[in-house]
Coordinates of C-alpha atoms and ligand atoms in Angstrom, one line a residue:
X1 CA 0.0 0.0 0.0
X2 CA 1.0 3.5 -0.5
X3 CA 1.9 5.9 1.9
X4 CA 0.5 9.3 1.8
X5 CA 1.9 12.0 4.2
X6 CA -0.4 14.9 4.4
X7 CA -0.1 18.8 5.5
X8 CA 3.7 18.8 6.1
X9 CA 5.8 21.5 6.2
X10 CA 8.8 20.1 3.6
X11 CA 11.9 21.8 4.0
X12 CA 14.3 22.3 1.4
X13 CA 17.6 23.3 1.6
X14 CA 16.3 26.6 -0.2
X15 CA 12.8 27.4 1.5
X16 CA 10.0 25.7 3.5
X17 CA 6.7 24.9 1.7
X18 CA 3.3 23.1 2.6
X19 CA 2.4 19.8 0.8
X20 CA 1.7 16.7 1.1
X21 CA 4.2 13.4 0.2
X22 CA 3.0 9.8 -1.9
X23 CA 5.2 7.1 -1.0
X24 CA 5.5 4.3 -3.6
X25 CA 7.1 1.7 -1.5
X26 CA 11.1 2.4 -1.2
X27 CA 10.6 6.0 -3.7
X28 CA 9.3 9.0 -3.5
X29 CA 6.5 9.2 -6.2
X30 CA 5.3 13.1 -5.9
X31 CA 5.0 16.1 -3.9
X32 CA 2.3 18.2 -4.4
X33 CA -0.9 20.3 -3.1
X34 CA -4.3 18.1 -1.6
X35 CA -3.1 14.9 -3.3
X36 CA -5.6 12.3 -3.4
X37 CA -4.9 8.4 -3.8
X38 CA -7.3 6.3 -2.7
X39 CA -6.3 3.4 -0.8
X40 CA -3.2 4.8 0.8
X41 CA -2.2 5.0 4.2
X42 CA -2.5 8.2 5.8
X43 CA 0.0 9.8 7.9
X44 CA -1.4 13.3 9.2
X45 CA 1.8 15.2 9.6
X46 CA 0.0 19.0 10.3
X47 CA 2.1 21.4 12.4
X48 CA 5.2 18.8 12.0
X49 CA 8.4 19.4 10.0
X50 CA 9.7 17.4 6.7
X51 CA 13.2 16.8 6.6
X52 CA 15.3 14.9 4.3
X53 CA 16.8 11.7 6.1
X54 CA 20.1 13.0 7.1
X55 CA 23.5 12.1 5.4
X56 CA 26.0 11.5 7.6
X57 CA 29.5 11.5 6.1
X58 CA 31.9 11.1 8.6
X59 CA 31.4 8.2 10.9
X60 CA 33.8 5.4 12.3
X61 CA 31.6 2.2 12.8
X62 CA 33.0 -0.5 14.5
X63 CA 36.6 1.3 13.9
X64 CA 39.8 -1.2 14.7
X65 CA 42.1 1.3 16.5
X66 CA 44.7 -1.4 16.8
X67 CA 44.6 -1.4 20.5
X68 CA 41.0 -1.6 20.7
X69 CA 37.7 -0.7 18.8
X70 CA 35.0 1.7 18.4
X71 CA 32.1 0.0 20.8
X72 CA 29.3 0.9 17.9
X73 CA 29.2 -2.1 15.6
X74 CA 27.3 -1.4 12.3
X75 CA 24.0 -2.3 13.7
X76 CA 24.1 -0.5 17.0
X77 CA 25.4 2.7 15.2
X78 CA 23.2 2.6 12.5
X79 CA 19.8 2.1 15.1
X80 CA 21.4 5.1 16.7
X81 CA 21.9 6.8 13.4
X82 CA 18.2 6.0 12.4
X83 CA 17.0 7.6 15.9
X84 CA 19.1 10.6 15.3
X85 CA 17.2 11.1 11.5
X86 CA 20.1 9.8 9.8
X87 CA 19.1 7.2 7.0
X88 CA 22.4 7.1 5.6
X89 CA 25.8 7.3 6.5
X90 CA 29.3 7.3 4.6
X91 CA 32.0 5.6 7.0
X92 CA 35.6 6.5 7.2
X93 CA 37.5 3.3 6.9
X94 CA 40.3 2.1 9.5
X95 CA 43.6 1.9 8.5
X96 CA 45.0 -1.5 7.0
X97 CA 47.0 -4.0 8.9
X98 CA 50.6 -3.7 7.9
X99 CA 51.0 -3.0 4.3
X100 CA 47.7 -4.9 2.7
X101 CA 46.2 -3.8 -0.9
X102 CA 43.4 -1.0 -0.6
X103 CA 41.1 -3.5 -1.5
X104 CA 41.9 -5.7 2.4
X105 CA 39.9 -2.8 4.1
X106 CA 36.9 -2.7 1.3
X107 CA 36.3 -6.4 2.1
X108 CA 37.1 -6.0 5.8
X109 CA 34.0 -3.2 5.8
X110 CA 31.6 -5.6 3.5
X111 CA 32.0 -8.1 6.0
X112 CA 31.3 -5.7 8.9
X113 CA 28.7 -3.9 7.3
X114 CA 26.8 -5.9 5.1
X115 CA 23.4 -7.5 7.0
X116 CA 24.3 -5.4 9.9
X117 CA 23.4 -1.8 8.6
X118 CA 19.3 -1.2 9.5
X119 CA 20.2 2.1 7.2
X120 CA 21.8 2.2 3.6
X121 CA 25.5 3.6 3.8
X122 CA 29.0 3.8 1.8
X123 CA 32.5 3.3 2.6
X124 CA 35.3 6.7 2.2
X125 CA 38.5 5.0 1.1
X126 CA 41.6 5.6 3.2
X127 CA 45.0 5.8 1.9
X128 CA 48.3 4.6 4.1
X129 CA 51.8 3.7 2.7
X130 CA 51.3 5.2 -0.7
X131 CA 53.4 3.8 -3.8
X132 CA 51.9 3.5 -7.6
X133 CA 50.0 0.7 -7.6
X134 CA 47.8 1.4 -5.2
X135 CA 47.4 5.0 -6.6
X136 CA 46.2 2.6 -9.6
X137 CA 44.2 0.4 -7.3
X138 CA 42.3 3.4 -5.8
X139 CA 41.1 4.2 -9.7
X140 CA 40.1 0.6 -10.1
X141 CA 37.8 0.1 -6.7
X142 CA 36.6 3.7 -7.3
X143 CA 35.0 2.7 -10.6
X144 CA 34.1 -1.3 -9.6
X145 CA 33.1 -0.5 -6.4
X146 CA 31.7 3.2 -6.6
X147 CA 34.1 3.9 -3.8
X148 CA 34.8 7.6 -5.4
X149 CA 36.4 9.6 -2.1
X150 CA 39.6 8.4 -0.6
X151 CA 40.8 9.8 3.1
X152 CA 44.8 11.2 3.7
X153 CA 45.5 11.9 6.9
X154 CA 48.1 14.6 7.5
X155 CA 49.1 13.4 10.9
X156 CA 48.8 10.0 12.5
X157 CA 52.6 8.1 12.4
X158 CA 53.3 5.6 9.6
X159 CA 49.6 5.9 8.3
X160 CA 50.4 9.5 7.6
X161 CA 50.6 11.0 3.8
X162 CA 53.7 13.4 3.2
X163 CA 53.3 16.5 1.1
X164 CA 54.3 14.2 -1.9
X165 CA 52.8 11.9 -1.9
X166 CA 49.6 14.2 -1.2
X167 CA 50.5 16.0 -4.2
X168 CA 50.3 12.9 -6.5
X169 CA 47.1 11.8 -4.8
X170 CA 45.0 14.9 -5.6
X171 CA 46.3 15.3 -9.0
X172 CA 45.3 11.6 -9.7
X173 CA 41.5 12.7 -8.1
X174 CA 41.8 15.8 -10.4
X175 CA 42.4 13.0 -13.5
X176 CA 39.9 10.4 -11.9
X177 CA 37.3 12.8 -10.8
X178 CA 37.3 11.6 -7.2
X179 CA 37.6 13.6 -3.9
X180 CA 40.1 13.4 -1.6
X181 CA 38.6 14.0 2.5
X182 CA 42.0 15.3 4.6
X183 CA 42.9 15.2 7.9
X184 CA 44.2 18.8 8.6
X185 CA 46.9 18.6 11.3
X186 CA 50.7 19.6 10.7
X187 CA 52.1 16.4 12.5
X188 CA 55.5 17.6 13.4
X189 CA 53.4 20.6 15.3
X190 CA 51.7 18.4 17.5
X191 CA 53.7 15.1 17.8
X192 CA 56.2 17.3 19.0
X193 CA 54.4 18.9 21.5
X194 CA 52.9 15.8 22.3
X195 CA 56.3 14.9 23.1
X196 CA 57.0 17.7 25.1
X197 CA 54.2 17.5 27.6
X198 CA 55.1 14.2 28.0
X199 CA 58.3 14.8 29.2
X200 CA 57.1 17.5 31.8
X201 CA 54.4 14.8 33.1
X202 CA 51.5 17.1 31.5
X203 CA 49.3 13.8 30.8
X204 CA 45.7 14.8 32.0
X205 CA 43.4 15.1 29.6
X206 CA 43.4 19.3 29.8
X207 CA 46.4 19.0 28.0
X208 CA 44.7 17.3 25.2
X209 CA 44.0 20.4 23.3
X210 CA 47.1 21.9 24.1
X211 CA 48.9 19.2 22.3
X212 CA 46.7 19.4 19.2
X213 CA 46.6 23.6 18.4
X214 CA 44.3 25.4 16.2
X215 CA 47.9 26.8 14.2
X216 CA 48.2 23.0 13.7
X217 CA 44.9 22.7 11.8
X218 CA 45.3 26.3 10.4
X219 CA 48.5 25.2 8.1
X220 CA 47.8 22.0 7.3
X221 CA 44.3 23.6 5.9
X222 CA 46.0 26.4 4.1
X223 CA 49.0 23.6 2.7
X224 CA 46.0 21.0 1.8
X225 CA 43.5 23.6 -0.2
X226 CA 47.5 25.0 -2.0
X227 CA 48.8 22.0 -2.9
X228 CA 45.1 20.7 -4.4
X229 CA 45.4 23.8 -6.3
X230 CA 48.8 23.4 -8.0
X231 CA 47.3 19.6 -8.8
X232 CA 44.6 20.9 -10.7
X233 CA 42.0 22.3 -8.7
X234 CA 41.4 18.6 -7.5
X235 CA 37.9 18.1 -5.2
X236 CA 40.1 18.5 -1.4
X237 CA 37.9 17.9 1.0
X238 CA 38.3 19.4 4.7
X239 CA 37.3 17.1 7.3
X240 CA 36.0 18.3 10.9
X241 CA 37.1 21.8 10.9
X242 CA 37.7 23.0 14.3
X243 CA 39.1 26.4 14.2
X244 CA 38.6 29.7 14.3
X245 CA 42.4 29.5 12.9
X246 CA 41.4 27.1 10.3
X247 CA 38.4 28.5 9.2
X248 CA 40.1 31.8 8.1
X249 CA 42.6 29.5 6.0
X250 CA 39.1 28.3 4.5
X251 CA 38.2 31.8 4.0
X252 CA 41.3 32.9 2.3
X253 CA 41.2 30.5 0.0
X254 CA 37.5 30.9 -1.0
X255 CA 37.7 34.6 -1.5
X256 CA 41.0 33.8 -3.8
X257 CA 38.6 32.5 -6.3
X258 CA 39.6 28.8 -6.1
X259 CA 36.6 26.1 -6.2
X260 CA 36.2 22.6 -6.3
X261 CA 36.6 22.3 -2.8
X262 CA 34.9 21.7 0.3
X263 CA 34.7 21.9 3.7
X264 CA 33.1 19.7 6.8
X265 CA 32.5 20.8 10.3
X266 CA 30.9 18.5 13.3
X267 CA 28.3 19.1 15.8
X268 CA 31.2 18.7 18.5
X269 CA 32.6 22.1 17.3
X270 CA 29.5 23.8 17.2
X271 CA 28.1 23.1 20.6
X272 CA 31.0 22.1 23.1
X273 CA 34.1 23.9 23.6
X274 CA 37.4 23.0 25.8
X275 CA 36.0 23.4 29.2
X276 CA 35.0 19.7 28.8
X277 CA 38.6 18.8 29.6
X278 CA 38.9 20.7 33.0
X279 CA 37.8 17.7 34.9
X280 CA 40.6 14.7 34.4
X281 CA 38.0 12.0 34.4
X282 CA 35.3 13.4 32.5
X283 CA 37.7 15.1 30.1
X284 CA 38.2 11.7 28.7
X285 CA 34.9 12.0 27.0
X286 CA 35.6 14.3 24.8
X287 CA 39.7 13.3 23.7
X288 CA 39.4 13.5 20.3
X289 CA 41.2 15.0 17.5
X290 CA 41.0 17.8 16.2
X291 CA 40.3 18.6 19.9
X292 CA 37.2 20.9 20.9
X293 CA 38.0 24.5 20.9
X294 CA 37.1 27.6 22.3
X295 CA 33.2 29.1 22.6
X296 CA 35.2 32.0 19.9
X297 CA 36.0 29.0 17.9
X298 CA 32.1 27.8 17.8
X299 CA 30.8 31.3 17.3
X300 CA 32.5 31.8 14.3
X301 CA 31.9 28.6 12.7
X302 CA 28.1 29.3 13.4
X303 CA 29.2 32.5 11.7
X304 CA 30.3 31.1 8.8
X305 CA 27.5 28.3 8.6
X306 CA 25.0 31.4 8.7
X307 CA 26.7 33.8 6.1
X308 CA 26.8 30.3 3.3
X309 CA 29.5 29.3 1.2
X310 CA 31.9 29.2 3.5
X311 CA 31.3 25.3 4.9
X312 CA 29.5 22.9 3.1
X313 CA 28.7 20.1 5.5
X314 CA 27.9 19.6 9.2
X315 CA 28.8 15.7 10.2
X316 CA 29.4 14.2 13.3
X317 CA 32.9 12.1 13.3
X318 CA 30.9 9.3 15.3
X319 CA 33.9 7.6 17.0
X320 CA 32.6 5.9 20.3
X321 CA 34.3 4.4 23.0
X322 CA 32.8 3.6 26.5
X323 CA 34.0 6.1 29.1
X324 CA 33.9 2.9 32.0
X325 CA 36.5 1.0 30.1
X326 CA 37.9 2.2 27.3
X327 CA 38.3 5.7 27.6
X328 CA 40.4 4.5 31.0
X329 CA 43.1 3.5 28.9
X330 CA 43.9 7.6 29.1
X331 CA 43.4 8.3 32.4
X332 CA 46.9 8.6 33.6
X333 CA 48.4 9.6 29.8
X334 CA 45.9 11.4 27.4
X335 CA 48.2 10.3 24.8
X336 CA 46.9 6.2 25.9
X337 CA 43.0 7.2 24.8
X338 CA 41.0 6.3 22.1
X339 CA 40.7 9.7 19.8
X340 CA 36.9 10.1 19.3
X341 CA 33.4 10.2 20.4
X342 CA 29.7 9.6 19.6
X343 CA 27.4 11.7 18.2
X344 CA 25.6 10.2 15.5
X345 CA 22.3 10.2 16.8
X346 CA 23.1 14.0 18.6
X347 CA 23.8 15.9 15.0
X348 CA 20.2 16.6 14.3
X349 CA 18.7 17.5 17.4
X350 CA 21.5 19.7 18.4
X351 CA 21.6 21.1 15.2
X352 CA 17.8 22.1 15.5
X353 CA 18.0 23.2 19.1
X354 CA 21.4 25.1 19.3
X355 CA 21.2 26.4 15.9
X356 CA 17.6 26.8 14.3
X357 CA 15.6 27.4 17.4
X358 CA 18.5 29.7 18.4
X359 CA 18.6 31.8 15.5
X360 CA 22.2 31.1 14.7
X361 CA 20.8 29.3 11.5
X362 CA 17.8 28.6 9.4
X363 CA 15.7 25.7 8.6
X364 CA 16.8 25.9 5.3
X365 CA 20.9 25.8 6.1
X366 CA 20.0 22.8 8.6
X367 CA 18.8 20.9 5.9
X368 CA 22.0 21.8 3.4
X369 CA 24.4 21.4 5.6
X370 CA 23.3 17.9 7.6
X371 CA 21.0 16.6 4.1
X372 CA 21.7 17.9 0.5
X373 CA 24.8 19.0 0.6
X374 CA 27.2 16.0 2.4
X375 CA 24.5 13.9 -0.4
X376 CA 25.5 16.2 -3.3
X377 CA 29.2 15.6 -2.2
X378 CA 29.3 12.5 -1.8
X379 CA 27.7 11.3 -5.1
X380 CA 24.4 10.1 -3.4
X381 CA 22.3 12.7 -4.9
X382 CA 19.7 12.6 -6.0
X383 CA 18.4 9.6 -4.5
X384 CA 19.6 10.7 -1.5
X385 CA 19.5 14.2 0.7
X386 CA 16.3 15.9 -0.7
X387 CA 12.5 15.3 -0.7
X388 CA 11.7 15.3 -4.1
X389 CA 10.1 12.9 -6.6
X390 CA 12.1 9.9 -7.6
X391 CA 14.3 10.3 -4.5
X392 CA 14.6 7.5 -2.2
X393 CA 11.8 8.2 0.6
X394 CA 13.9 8.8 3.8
X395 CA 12.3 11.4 5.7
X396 CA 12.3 12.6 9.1
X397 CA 8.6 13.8 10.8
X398 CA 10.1 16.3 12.9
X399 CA 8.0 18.1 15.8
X400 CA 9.7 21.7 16.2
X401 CA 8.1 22.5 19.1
X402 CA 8.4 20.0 21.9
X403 CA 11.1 20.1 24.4
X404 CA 13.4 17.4 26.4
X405 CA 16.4 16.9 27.8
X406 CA 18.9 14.6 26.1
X407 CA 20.4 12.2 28.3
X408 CA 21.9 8.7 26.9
X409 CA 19.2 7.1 28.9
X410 CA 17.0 7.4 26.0
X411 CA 19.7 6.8 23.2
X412 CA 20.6 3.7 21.0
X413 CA 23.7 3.5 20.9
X414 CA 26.4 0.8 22.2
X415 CA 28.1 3.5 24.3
X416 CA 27.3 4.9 28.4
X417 CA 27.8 8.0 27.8
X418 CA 26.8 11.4 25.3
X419 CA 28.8 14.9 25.1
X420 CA 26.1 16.5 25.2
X421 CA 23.9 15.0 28.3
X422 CA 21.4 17.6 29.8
X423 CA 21.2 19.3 27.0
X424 CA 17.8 21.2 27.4
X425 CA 16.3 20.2 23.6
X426 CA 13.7 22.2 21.8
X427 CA 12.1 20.1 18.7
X428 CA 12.0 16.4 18.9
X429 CA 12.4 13.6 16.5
X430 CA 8.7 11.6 15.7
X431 CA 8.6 9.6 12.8
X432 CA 12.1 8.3 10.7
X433 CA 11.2 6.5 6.9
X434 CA 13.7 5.2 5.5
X435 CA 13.0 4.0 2.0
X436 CA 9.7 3.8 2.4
X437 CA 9.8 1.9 5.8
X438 CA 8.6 3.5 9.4
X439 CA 12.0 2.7 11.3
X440 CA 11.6 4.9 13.7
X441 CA 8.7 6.0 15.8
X442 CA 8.8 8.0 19.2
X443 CA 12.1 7.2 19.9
X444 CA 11.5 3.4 19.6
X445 CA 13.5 1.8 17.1
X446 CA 11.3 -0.4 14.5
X447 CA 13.4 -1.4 11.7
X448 CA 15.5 -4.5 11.6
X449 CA 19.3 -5.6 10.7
X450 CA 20.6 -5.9 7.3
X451 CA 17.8 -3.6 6.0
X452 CA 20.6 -1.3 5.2
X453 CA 22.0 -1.2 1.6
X454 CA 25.5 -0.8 0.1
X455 CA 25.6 2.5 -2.0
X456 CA 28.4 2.5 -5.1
X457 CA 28.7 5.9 -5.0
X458 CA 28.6 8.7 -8.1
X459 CA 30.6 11.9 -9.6
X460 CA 30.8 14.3 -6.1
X461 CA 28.8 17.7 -6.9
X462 CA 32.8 19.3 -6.1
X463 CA 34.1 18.0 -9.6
Ligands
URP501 O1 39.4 11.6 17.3 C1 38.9 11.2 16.3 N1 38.4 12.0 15.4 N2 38.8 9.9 16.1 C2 38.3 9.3 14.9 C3 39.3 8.9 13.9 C4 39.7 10.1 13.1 O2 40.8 10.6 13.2 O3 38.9 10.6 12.4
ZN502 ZN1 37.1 10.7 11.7

């Protein structure tokens, strides 16, 4: 049976209009005024929100650290995706064991992801040890497998990519058409610092973000958006901006003239700033890198979410690790810690509460920056990101005016803890479809494993 969703207000990443949605099982078959279809099933949605399912493109399910791993797997991270209004996510792979073909960690991810996901989702390559055949491998999985973005991280020992190597790897996306998501830290900056603190016995987690500064991320920003440049204007991609610092590189850069790049920030650096680490235990929660910033820092990246064209997606970095054990492992050296933490199911309530019912942003932006736009970049659109006919029909009922407080009591996810607990919430998440399918429904969970589908990804809006 159809499903006909009546007296919404859709939002578009351009505008907000009143109509109502037909549902042809998994598609979207038209939006219009007083449709009728006899024999469908009615869903009154008056006085409620539409929102695209979100697109989440930066999340680390089930992610091997080496010492120990992300305590999501791909079903409890998805279910806490799909409660958040996320219907599909785009996962930053781990890094290989030793030095194994590109193609060990595609086949590692099938196997963790495939009957597992409850929502459809894509791997992000990742790139480690570079030499020319796997630059040549990367071309051949990103046309066979539709894997067509591939991660270099700046920083992060062996695994890191060196200036030539990222020089060689963004003009072969400028030939390829593929995007390359970076890691902006300079690594001498803060592995030497790292070093330094160490050797003074600075090892509580307040000296997490002193070890990781916003010049850090500023350079390796400004040297990433250059040397894409000189490659050919090749499709860099910024991942988790954190700064203040950074964002001006960002700025620079776009007011130079030069395109084909773009730019992702995180809820994290939007709503929490470094007072979290003032505590040694509880700073724990929130060791991650880049590390959270200062409340200048969040203002102006609202700022720059507000003004447009400036940064292109808001993701969430969903890295969890349980604060009762495994966050431990930094309690008497930060250094020891997992990097990361959840947020997944967070993004779009925060989003709504801290920065539409606040006025930092509009309904609109919300839905570019957390919907279209990651979905227009990441070659899912459009089937994915947008409520429009022949789209897949993952939408979010969203009520805008009730209120709660978030507290990981009520959350999916396999970890104990949230950033963002107490959190006094306005707008709350009622219905989630994904492809057709109620999943969610008043924060109870309906879908089932392996609903979720693989997505061979297409050209990236950036090309
Ligand atoms: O601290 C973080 N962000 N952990 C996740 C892995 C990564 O570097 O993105
Ligand atoms: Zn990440």
């Amino acid at each position: 049976m159809k499903k006909l969703i009546k007296n919404a207000n859709i939002v578009t990443e351009a505008d907000m209009y009143k109509a109502d949605v037909l549902i042809d099982g998994e598609t979207i078959e038209c939006v219009g005024v007083d449709i009728e279809c006899a024999d469908s099933e009615i869903i009154d949605a008056s006085g409620r929100l539409l929102l695209p399912g979100a697109v989440d493109v930066h999340t680390h399910m089930d992610l091997d650290v080496g010492f120990t791993r992300a305590c999501d797997d791909w079903t409890s991270g998805t279910i806490a995706a799909a409660c958040g209004g996320t219907t599909t996510v785009v996962d930053h792979m781990a890094f290989a064991p030793g030095d194994a073909a590109l193609m060990h960690q595609v086949d590692t991810y099938h196997a963790l992801a495939d009957g597992h996901a409850v929502i459809d989702y894509g791997f992000h390559g990742v790139l480690q040890l570079m030499n020319d055949s796997k630059l040549e491998e990367m071309k051949q999985i990103a046309r066979r497998e539709g894997i067509t973005s591939w991660k270099a991280y700046m920083t992060y020992g062996d695994n890191m990519i060196d200036d030539e190597w990222l020089f060689k790897i963004l003009k072969t996306a400028a030939d390829e058409g593929l995007v390359i998501p970076a890691h902006c830290e300079n690594d001498a900056l803060v592995e030497l610092t790292k070093a330094e603190l160490g050797a003074l016995g600075k090892l509580q987690a307040k000296y997490h973000p002193l070890a990781r500064p916003a010049d850090a991320e500023a350079e390796a920003v400004s040297r990433l958006l250059h040397i894409a440049k000189a490659a050919g204007e090749a499709a860099a991609y910024v991942v988790h901006l954190s700064s203040e610092a950074g964002l001006k590189e960002v700025i620079k850069v776009r007011e130079s003239g030069q395109k084909h790049f773009g730019v992702e920030t995180c809820t994290q650096y939007l709503a929490l700033t470094d007072e979290a680490y003032s505590d040694d235990q509880e700073g724990l929660k929130a060791i991650m890198s880049p590390p959270l910033r200062k409340k200048a820092d969040n203002d102006a990246l609202w700022a720059a979410l507000a003004r447009d064209g400036m940064i292109d997606v808001v993701a969430t970095d969903h890295c969890p690790f349980t604060f009762k054990e495994q966050k431990q492992m930094g309690k008497d050296d930060f250094r020891k810690c997992p990097n990361g933490a959840p947020g997944v199911e967070e993004r779009l309530p925060i989003m709504y509460s801290e920065g539409v019912s606040k006025g930092r942003i509009s309904l609109p932006q919300l839905v570019k920056y957390c919907c279209t736009e990651p979905a227009r970049i990441f070659g899912l659109y459009p089937k994915k990101g947008a409520i429009i006919p022949g789209a897949d029909a993952d939408i979010v009922v969203f009520n805008p005016e009730a209120k709660h407080i978030l507290t990981i009591d009520d959350m999916h996810g396999a970890n104990d803890y949230t950033c963002y607990e107490g959190f006094n919430l306005t707008g709350r998440i009622e219905k989630v479809f994904a492809r057709g399918n109620l999943i969610v429904e008043d924060n109870v969970f309906l879908g089932s494993k392996g609903a979720g589908r693989y997505l061979r990804r297409g050209i990236s809006s950036l090309i």
